């Protein structure tokens, strides 16, 4: 699979200076983690789940989480497990290419049990999402994933812990909670694909809910936790993990208190003002701003609960031609000794040593999401993705 693989080769050629690379679940973990993109969540109770997965794959979704936890009631868990087994059997039979599929479980015991019940269709499973992750629960969860992998004969089942416990949010327990999570995920480094942020649970601990006019970074108590998670768990010195962005909860028009956040000028230049209007009507202008803030704060990818959120996440993940030129210049072998230079676009300073880690991350993003042509902007990418 590849990002923008649902777009025709002719259109991709017009959009990309460097097209997104193909990848599979067997690709190196750093590639898979970076390529998760907009991870679409779906309740595991959906009776047409296999059909839904195929439909979303055709729309550009490359990773999905099938949820047995908070998205379904306690009474529905047994039925949802049975449904998952049926739906995976159907996916195995059709032989088509599907997104990376993860199951969000409630308990460690579910993991080996589900893998046993899936049988041959476990080949369609990329791994598990582990809720309410902390040091104590985390070890049991990760051991269960390792046990299930060994029993299934699969080459790799990944784990994606969700960081969402009150201990991580509360100031007096945060340092030790982060230290415990760090100890646990480092012990299982080859198993942990990415860390996910449960911002809805963070807000719940204080009875908060952000409006469509506000991003997670406008809720200061949440922004502080995100900063500390990145500080401890996503360092660019080789010890860090991919941390994905929080969920955007809105997808229908709400009454607004503030002006739209989406500038008019890019859409006027492209002659697609109606696209801007549609994005605002569906409360996606706030999502676009949050995606930009995710990347500025060290996050990559995003949890999504509506298909309409997927293409904006992917369009804003594509590396611009300007970013690519800067990263290339910084990483040239002859510049190993450091130094400073004017950028190829002559609008900024590129300092080799301080900007190297940024350049390396940018080139990884360029590999999985591609590099836009010089004249191609976000609106072009969004329009192409939505037209399919």
Short mmCIF file of N, CA and C in Angstrom, two decimals, residues 253 256 260 262-264 267 272-285:
data_model
loop_
_atom_site.label_atom_id
_atom_site.label_comp_id
_atom_site.label_asym_id
_atom_site.label_seq_id
_atom_site.Cartn_x
_atom_site.Cartn_y
_atom_site.Cartn_z
N UNK A 253 -21.53 20.55 11.55
CA UNK A 253 -21.54 21.98 11.82
C UNK A 253 -22.13 22.27 13.20
N UNK A 256 -21.01 28.61 16.01
CA UNK A 256 -19.67 29.12 16.21
C UNK A 256 -19.65 30.32 17.15
N UNK A 260 -14.00 31.55 11.52
CA UNK A 260 -13.28 30.40 10.97
C UNK A 260 -11.77 30.64 10.98
N UNK A 262 -9.62 29.07 8.95
CA UNK A 262 -9.04 28.67 7.68
C UNK A 262 -8.90 29.88 6.77
N UNK A 263 -7.67 30.27 6.46
CA UNK A 263 -7.44 31.46 5.62
C UNK A 263 -8.09 31.29 4.25
N UNK A 264 -8.58 32.39 3.72
CA UNK A 264 -9.27 32.37 2.44
C UNK A 264 -8.29 32.33 1.26
N UNK A 267 -7.36 29.22 -1.04
CA UNK A 267 -8.48 28.70 -1.80
C UNK A 267 -8.86 29.63 -2.93
N UNK A 272 -11.02 27.38 -5.59
CA UNK A 272 -11.88 26.37 -4.97
C UNK A 272 -12.43 26.90 -3.65
N UNK A 273 -13.01 28.06 -3.68
CA UNK A 273 -13.60 28.65 -2.48
C UNK A 273 -14.68 27.75 -1.90
N UNK A 274 -15.38 27.00 -2.76
CA UNK A 274 -16.44 26.12 -2.26
C UNK A 274 -15.87 25.01 -1.38
N UNK A 275 -14.63 24.59 -1.63
CA UNK A 275 -13.99 23.59 -0.77
C UNK A 275 -13.76 24.16 0.62
N UNK A 276 -13.29 25.40 0.68
CA UNK A 276 -13.09 26.06 1.98
C UNK A 276 -14.41 26.13 2.74
N UNK A 277 -15.49 26.50 2.06
CA UNK A 277 -16.79 26.58 2.70
C UNK A 277 -17.22 25.23 3.25
N UNK A 278 -17.00 24.17 2.48
CA UNK A 278 -17.38 22.83 2.93
C UNK A 278 -16.57 22.40 4.16
N UNK A 279 -15.29 22.72 4.16
CA UNK A 279 -14.45 22.37 5.31
C UNK A 279 -14.92 23.08 6.57
N UNK A 280 -15.27 24.35 6.43
CA UNK A 280 -15.74 25.12 7.58
C UNK A 280 -17.08 24.59 8.08
N UNK A 281 -17.98 24.26 7.15
CA UNK A 281 -19.29 23.76 7.53
C UNK A 281 -19.21 22.44 8.29
N UNK A 282 -18.17 21.67 8.03
CA UNK A 282 -17.99 20.38 8.72
C UNK A 282 -16.97 20.48 9.86
N UNK A 283 -16.70 21.72 10.31
CA UNK A 283 -15.82 21.95 11.45
C UNK A 283 -14.42 21.40 11.24
N UNK A 284 -13.97 21.36 9.98
CA UNK A 284 -12.65 20.83 9.69
C UNK A 284 -11.57 21.91 9.68
N UNK A 285 -11.94 23.17 9.78
CA UNK A 285 -10.91 24.20 9.86
C UNK A 285 -10.14 24.07 11.17
#
